[in-house]
Structure formats: C-alpha cells, structure tokens
XYZ file of C-alpha atoms in Angstrom:
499
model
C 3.919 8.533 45.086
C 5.748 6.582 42.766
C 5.043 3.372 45.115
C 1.766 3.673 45.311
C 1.610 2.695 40.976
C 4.451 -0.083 40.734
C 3.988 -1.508 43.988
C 0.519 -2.603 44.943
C 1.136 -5.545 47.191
C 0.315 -3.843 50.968
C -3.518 -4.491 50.283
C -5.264 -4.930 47.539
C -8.794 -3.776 47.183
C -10.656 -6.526 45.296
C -14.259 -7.082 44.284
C -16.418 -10.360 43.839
C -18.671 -10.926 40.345
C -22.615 -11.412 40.666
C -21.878 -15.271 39.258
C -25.346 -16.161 40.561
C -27.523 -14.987 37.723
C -27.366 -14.783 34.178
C -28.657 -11.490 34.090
C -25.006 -9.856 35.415
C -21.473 -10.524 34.091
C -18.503 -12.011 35.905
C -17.146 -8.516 36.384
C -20.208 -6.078 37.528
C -18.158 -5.876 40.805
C -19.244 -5.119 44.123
C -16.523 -3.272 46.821
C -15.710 -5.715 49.425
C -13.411 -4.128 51.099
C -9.242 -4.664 51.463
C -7.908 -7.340 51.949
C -3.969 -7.929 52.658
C -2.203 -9.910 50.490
C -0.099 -12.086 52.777
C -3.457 -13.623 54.254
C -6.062 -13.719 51.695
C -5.731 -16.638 49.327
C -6.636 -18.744 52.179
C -9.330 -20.655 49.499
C -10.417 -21.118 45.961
C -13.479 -18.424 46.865
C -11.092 -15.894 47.552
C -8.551 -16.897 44.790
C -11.546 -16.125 42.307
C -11.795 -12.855 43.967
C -8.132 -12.383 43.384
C -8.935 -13.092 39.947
C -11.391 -10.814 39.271
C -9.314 -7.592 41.017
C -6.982 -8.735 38.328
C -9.416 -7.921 35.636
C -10.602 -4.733 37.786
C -7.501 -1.945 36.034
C -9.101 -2.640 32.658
C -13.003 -1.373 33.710
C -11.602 1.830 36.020
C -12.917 4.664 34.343
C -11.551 7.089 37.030
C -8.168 7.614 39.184
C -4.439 7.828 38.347
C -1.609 9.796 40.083
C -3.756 12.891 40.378
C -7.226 11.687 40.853
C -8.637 13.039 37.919
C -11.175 11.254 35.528
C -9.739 9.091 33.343
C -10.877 7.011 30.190
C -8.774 5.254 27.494
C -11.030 5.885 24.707
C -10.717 9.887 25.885
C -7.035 10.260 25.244
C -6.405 7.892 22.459
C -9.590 9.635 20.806
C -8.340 13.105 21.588
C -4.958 11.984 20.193
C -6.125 11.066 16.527
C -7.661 12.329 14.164
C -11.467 10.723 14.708
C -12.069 13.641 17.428
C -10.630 16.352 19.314
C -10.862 16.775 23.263
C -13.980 19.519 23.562
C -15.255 20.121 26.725
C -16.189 23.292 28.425
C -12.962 25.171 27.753
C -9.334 24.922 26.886
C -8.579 23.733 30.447
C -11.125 21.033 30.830
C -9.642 17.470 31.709
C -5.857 18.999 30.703
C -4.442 15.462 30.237
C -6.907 14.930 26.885
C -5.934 18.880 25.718
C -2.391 17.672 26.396
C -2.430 15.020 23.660
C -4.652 16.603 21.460
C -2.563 19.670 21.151
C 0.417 17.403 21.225
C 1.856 19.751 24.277
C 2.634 16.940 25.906
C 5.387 17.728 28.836
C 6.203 14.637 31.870
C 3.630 16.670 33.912
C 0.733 17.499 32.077
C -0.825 14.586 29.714
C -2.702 10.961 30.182
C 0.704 9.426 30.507
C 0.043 9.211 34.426
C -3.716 7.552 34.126
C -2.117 5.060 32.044
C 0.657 4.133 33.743
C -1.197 3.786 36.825
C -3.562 2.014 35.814
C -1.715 -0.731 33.229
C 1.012 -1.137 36.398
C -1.922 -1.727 39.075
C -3.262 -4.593 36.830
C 0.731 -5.834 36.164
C 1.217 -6.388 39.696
C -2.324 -7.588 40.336
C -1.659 -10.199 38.253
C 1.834 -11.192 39.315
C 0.344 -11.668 42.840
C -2.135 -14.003 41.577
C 0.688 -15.927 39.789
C 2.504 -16.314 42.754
C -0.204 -17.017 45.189
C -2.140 -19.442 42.910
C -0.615 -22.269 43.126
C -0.231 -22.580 46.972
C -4.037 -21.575 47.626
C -5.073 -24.339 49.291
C -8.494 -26.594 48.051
C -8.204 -25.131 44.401
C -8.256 -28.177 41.636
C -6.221 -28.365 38.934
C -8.999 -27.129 36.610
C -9.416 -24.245 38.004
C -5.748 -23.522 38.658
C -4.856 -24.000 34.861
C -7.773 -21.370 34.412
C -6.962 -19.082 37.170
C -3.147 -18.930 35.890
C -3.885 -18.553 32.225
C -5.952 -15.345 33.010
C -3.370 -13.776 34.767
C -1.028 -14.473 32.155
C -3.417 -13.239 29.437
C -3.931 -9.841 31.951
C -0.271 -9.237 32.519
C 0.433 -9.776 28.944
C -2.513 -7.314 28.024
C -1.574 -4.605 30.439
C 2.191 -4.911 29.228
C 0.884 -4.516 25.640
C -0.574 -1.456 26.327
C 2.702 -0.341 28.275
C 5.147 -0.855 25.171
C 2.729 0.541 22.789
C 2.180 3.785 24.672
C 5.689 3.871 26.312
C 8.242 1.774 24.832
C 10.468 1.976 27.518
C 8.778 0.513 30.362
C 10.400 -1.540 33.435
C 9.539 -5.502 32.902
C 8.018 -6.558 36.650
C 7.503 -10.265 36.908
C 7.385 -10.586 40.211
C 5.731 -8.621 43.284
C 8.082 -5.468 44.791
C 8.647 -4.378 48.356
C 9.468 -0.422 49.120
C 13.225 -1.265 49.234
C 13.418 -2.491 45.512
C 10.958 -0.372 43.806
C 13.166 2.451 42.799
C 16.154 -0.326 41.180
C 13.633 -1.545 38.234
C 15.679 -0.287 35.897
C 13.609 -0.483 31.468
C 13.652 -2.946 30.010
C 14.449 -3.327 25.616
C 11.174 -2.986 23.604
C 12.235 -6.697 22.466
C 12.206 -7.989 26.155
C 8.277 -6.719 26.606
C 6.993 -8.016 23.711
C 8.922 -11.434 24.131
C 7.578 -11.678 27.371
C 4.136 -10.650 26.319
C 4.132 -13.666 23.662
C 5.212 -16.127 25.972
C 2.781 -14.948 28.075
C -0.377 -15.178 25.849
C 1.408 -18.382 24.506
C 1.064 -20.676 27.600
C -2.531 -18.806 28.017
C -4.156 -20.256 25.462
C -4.727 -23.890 26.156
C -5.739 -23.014 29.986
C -8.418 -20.868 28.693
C -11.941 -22.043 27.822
C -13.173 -21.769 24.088
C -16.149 -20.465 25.067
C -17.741 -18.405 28.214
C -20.872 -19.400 29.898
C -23.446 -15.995 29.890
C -22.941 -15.866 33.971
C -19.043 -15.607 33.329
C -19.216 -13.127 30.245
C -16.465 -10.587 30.436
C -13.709 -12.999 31.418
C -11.576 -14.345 29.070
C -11.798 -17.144 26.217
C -9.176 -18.835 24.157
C -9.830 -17.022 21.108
C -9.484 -13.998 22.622
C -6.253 -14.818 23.817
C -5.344 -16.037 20.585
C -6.693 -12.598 18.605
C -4.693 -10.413 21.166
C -1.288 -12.741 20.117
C -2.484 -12.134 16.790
C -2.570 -8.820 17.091
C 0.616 -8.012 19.362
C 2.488 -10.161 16.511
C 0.828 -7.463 13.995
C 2.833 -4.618 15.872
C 5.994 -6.872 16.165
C 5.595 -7.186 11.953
C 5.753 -11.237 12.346
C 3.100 -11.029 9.447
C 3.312 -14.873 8.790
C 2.624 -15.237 12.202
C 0.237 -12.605 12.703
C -1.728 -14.237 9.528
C -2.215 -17.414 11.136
C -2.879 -17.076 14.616
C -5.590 -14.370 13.378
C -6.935 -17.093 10.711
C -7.492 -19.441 13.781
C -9.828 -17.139 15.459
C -11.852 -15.854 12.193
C -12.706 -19.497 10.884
C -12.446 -21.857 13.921
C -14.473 -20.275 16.275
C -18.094 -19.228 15.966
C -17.423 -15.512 15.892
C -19.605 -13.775 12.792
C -20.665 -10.753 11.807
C -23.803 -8.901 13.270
C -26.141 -8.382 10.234
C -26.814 -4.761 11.212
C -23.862 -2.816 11.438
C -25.605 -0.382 14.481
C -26.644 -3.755 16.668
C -22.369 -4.109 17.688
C -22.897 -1.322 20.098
C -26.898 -1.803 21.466
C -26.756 -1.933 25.276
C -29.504 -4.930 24.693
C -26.661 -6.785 21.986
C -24.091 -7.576 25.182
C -21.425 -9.972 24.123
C -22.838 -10.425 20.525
C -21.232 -13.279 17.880
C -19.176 -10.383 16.806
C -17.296 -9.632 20.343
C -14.267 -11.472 20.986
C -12.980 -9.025 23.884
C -15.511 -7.132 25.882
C -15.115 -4.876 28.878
C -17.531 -5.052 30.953
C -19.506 -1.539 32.312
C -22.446 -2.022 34.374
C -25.085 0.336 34.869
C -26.615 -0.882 38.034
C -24.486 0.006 40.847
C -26.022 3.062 41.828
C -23.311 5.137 41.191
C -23.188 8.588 43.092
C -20.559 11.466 43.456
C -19.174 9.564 46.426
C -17.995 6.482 44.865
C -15.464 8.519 42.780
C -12.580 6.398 41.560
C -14.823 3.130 42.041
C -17.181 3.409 38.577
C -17.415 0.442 36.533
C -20.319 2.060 34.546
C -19.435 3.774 31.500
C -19.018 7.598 32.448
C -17.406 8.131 28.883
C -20.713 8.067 27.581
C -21.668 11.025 29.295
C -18.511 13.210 28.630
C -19.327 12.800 24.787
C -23.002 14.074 24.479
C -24.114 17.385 23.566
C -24.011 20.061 26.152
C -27.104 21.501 27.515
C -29.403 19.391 24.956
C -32.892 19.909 24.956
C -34.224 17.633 22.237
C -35.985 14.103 23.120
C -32.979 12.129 21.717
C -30.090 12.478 24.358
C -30.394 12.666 28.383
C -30.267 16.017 29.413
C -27.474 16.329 27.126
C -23.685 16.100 28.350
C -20.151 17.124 28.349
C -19.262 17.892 24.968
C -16.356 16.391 25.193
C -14.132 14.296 22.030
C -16.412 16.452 19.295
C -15.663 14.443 15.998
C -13.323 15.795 13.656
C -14.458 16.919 10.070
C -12.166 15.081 8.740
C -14.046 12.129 9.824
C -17.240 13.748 9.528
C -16.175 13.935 5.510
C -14.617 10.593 5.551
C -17.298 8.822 6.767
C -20.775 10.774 4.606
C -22.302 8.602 2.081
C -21.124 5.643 4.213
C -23.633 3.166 5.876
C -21.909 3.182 8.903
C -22.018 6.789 9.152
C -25.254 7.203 11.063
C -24.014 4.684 13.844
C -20.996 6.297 13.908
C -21.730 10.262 13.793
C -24.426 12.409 14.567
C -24.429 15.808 13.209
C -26.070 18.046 16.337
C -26.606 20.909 14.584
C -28.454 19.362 11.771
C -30.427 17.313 14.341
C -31.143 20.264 16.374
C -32.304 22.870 13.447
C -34.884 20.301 12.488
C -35.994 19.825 15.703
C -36.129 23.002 16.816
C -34.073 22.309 20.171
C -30.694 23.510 21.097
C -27.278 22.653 22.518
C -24.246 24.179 23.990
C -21.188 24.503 21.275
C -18.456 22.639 23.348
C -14.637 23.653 22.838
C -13.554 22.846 19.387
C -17.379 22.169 18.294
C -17.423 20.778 15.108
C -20.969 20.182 15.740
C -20.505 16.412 15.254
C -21.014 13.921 18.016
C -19.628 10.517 18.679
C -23.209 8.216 17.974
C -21.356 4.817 19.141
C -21.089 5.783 22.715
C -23.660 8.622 22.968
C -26.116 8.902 26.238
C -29.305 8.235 24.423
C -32.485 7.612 26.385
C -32.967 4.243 25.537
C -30.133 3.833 27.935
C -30.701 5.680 30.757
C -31.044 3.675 33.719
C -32.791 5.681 37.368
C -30.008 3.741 39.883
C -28.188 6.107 41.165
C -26.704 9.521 39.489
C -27.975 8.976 35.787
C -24.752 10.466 34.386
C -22.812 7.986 35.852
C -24.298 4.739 35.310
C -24.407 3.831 31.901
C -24.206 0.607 30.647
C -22.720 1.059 27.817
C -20.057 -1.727 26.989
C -16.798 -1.178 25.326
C -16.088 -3.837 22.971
C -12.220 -4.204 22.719
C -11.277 -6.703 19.726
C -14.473 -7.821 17.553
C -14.508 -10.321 14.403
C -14.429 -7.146 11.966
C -10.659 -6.062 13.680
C -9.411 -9.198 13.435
C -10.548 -9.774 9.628
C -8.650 -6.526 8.518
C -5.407 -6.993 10.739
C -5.543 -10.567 9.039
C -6.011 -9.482 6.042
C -3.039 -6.521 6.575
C -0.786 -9.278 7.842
C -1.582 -11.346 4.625
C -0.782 -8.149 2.596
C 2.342 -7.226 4.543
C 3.877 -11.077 4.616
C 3.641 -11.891 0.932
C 0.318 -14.040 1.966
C -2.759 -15.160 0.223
C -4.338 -12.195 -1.654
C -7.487 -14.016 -2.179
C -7.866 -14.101 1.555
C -6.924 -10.641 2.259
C -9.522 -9.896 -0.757
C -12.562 -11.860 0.774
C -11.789 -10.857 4.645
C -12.205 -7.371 3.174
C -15.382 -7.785 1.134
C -16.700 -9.661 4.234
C -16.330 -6.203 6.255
C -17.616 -4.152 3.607
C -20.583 -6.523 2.411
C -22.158 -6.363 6.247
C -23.139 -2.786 5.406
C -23.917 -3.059 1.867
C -20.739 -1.677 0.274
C -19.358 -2.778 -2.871
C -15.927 -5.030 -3.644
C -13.088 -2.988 -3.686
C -9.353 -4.596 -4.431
C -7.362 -5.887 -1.345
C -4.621 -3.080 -0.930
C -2.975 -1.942 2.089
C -4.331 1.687 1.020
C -8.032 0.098 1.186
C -7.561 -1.674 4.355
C -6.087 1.130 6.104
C -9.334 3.294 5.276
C -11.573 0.165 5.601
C -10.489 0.144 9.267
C -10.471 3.827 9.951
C -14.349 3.359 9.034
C -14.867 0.476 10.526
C -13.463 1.076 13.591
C -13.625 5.089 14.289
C -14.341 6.517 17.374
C -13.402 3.187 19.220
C -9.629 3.872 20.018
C -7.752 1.946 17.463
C -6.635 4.929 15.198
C -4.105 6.654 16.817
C -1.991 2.896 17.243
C -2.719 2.533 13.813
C -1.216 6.088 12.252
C 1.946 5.331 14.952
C 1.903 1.782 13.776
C 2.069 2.372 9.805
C 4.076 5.367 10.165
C 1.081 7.517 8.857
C 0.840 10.249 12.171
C 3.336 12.879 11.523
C 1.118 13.662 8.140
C -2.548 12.687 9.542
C -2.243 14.492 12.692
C 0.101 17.491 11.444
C -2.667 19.763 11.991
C -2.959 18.802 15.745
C 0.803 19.431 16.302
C 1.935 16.184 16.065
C 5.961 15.608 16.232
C 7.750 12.956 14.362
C 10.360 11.277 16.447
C 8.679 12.477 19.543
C 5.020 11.618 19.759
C 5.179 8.128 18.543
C 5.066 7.492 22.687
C 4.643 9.413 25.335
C 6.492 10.563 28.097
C 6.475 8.574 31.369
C 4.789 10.170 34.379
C 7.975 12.924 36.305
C 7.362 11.150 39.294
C 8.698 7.465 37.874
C 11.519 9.314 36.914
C 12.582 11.144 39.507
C 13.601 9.987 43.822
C 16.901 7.967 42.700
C 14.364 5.916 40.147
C 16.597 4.121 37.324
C 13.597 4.663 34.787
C 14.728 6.988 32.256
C 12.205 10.063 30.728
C 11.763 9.033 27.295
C 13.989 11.165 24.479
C 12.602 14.489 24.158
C 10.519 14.878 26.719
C 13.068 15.980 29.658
C-alpha cells in the first residue's frame, strides 16, 4: 500500500477548471479521466490540467489509506480544545476519536488521511516541475506561472508534513517502485529550508492579483503570507514581521465590516481572503462519487442530529460539538453568534428538537453549519455544500504579525494597532499588545477554523490546554506516521513513542 501514497506517477487522475465563466472558480473540477504521465503534457491545455490536479489534494474531502471520510478541519478540530469529535457513538469516524482522546497508536488516528493526502499533492507537484518545462507550445509567461504554483503547492503540502509529522522523507523528485522504500527522513531543518526556498522563488512568478474566473489559484501575497507564516513556526520573528507587513499594507486585503460576512456562501473570495479553498456545490454529488467530493461534506458532519426546526437542513451528523470551554470563552463576544450556536437554547424556544450527539455539549459549530440558505437541490443535498474554507485571511496574518513583532523585539506600536484593528471590526475595545492578548485574540478570532491545535503545539501551551483530553507532553506534539510507511524494509522511522 505504501506505494500507492509516495509514489503517484503510474497515472494520475486530473481534472480541468470551468475557466469559461465567471460564475465558477479555477478549481470546481470536473473528472476527466486518467491520464499517464509519460504521455500527457503533450500541450499547454493539458499542462494547465496538470496544474490544477496539483491543487486537487488540498479540496479532497474524502479517501486516505483506508477509504474512510476524511476532513482537515475534523481532526485538527477534534484535536483542540474548540470541539470534541461527537458523532453517533464512541466508534464513529475512529481516526477523529483517536486524536481527541489522544489514543493515538500507528494504526488508528488521521495520521494516514494526512499523509496520503499531503504526499499525493508532493508528488503531483514534482511531476509538474519536471514536465513543465519540456511541454511543448507553453510561453514563458505561463511557464514562470505554472512553475511558481507548483513550488508554492509542494512547499504548502510539505508545511503541513513537518508540522504534523516532523520527521517526514524530503521527495524532490518523482519515484519508481524500486526506490520508494530507500527515502530514508529527512532533519526538521532540511523541510523547512526547502519549504522557504520553495515559496521564495514562488513569489515573483505569481500574479498579485487573480482574475474572478481563476479564483482559488494562487496570488503573490498569498505566497508571501504562507512564508510569513512558515517563518512564524521556524521563530525567524524579524523575518516573519516583515514578510507578513508586506502582505497587510501592500496589497488591497481589508477587513470585512461585518464580522459574520467572512464565511457567507454569497461573500466568495472577499477583501479579507488571502488563501481560499475552493468547495463547489454544483457537481451533483451522489453516494457513488465517494472519494471524488470537492463540495464541502464537513458542513454536514457538524449540524445537529435529527433537527426539526426551520434553521438547519434536516439536521446532520453531530459531529465536532463545541467545547464549553469555548462556549465560555467566547459569550459576551460579538463574534460569538457567528461562531457558536447553542442548540438547545435554540431548540427550547422553538419548540423543535435534536438528537444529543456523542459528547453533546449542546453547542454547534455556526461558521460551517448546513443552514438552509445554503442548500443547493444538485445532487445528494448532504453532500454538496458550497461552503468555502478560507485558509489564511487578513485577520491571521495581522495577529501572527503582530506575535512576530512581540516575539522579535519589534515595533510595539504596530503589534498594538494590528491588534486593535482585529478587535475594532467587531466593536471591541483597545486592549494592550501582549503575547497573552494575542494568543486569546486569535483563539477568538479564529476558532473552529483549524488553527488552534498548531497554535497550543506551537507556543508550548497543549500539555495544559488539552490535559483534560489526554494530551501527552513529549508525545503528542506530532503524530505518529501511518504502520504501513514504516514497515516492508521502509527506512522511515515511527516517530518516538509511538512504536
């Protein structure tokens, strides 16, 4: 099996964006079939496909090493302490009870979805590097493009490698079956250094800003925000500072007004969005196309279950239930409303009813939730929403500038009005620019959308935060790599503790 994850250079199945109307984004993909790799970059058409099956890894909401549904924002919820996993029982989706419970083992967690799925888009875009430049009829332009997006994808899906993993084999170039197993790990220090150089000759290929039809591929500033940030985990604060200064005053990013607009299904690709992944809710999704959605089924795994109020669809599978800890955290701020909902509270007035999922807190993720206003009627319902998932926005990159300003003996005064910028949007008063009120800042800011559980690893903070979830300092800072990379005369190493 291990092959099938590393190695993805037999045939590669690759999809074409709907560039032809404003109406759809560069990446609302369409199956075209397979393709093999030694005959298809016969012309710059096909190369853009190639592109685009580059971007596909970071939309896949389902797959993995054992076919099971998978979604990002699941695990790294269920890991932190913005929700648990829920669901119908104690064995629904095991990978997200796995990391909740921190019983993580090499068998039993999310560690296989993302490996998978990060190594897919690694060597997707390593064959795009190496085919580019001999595909014949492409201009320069669009070669300079072309090869700065697979750069800025191979440098994303590495990010997400070291930052789960830390110990993860550095691929640069595509494998065959008789040198898979001899990738031995490479150092922490080797990822990351490749991952800057990387993003680094990105940038200037990139445009500075994306036409509507292309929306969803990458611009400049989002190349230079993810350097920002990957310099952030590195603690290069003077660097961090400065790249992330670039893309909060030189580029025409602001902040939505209204708070609850970020997240509107109507608000696609706002001012505030600087990386945005793409889910489409026209395909027609059915139980057939398993492990091909590019709508947003995490929408439907965090609704109610068995709602019968007007509010929410039909309800649905009450999974990542938010914590109370949240819940308490968050009341009495503005941003509570677009961030919770309470669904007992909401149901007692109404007079309606839900199923208590496992670990009901009776609080519901409101960001993501499968409200009517978004139900589309292509398709299965519960498996085409359109619900975006906005992956670095302005207000992210204010507060990790302002941290890195903190951190690197920076300007104060910046840190100070970055932070009253965030706070100001949704009415809140000045409070001083301290680590301790950025780190809440962003929990608030940015709950339910993924970016806590890096950020207790990432400041130290998760052996106390997540204590009451199991969590193990020394151990659960990463987690273990998938049995079957380890195992078949593989040099990659199980990660300490986990054997």
């Amino acid at each position: 099996m291990k092959s099938k994850y590393i190695i993805y250079t037999g045939a590669i199945l690759l999809g074409v964006g709907a560039l032809a109307s404003c109406k759809k984004s560069f990446l609302e993909l369409t199956p075209q079939g397979q393709f093999l790799q030694s005959n298809y970059y016969a012309n710059p058409a096909q190369a853009l496909t190639a592109v685009v099956a580059a971007y596909d890894p970071l939309v896949t909401e389902t797959g993995g090493i054992d076919n099971t549904y998978s979604s990002p924002l699941g695990a790294l919820n269920a890991a932190s302490d913005d929700c648990f996993a829920g669901g119908g029982s104690s064995s629904d989706v095991p990978a997200w009870q796995a990391i909740n419970n921190y019983t993580l083992s090499p068998t039993v967690g999310p560690q296989n979805q993302f490996w998978a799925i990060n190594f897919q888009g690694v060597n997707r875009a390593d064959v795009l590097l190496e085919q580019l430049p001999a595909v014949p009829g492409l201009s320069a332009d669009l070669l300079k493009r072309y090869t700065a997006e697979g750069q800025f994808l191979r440098a994303h899906y590495y990010f997400d490698l070291v930052r789960l993993f830390k110990n993860v084999p550095l691929i640069l170039s595509t494998l065959n079956l008789t040198n898979v197993y001899d990738q031995p790990q490479a150092t922490p220090d080797a990822v990351y250094a490749q991952i800057e150089k990387d993003l680094l000759a990105a940038i200037d290929g990139l445009p500075v800003t994306i036409i509507p039809a292309e929306n969803g591929r990458v611009s400049q500033g989002a190349a230079k925000a993810l350097l920002g940030k990957v310099y952030l985990y590195e603690k290069k604060w003077s660097d961090a500072a400065r790249l992330l200064n670039d893309v909060n005053t030189n580029y025409s990013y602001k902040l939505l007004p209204n708070y609850g607009d970020i997240f509107s299904t109507k608000n696609k690709f706002n001012s505030e969005s600087i990386f945005e992944l793409v889910h489409s809710g026209t395909q027609s999704y059915t139980w057939s196309n398993w492990d091909q959605f590019k709508s947003n089924v995490y929408v439907q795994m965090v609704g109610p279950r068995s709602y019968t109020g007007p509010i929410y669809y039909s309800g649905g599978y009450g999974f990542s239930p938010v914590t109370t800890q949240l819940a308490t955290a968050m009341k009495g701020d503005p941003r509570y409303g677009y961030t919770v909902v309470n669904i007992d509270s909401l149901t007692k007035a109404t007079k309606t009813s839900y199923s208590p999922s496992y670990q009901n807190t009776g609080y519901f993720i409101q960001k993501y939730a499968p409200i009517n206003a978004n139900k589309v009627t292509t398709g299965i319902t519960e498996l085409n929403w359109p619900n975006d998932y906005i992956e670095i926005r302005l207000a992210d990159t204010y507060l990790m500038e302002a941290e890195a300003d903190l951190n690197g003996g920076g300007s104060t005064a910046r840190a100070q009005t970055l932070l009253d910028a965030v706070r100001s949007r949704v009415g809140l008063p000045s409070v001083p620019a301290t680590l301790d009120n950025i780190y809440i800042e962003r929990r608030l800011e940015l709950a339910t959308e993924g970016h806590r559980w890096f950020d207790l690893v990432r400041w130290g903070q998760a052996p106390t935060a997540l204590a009451f979830k199991g969590f193990k300092a020394g151990l659960n800072e990463i987690l273990p790599i998938p049995l079957n990379e380890t195992t078949n005369g593989s040099k990659v190493k199980q990660n300490p503790g986990y054997n």
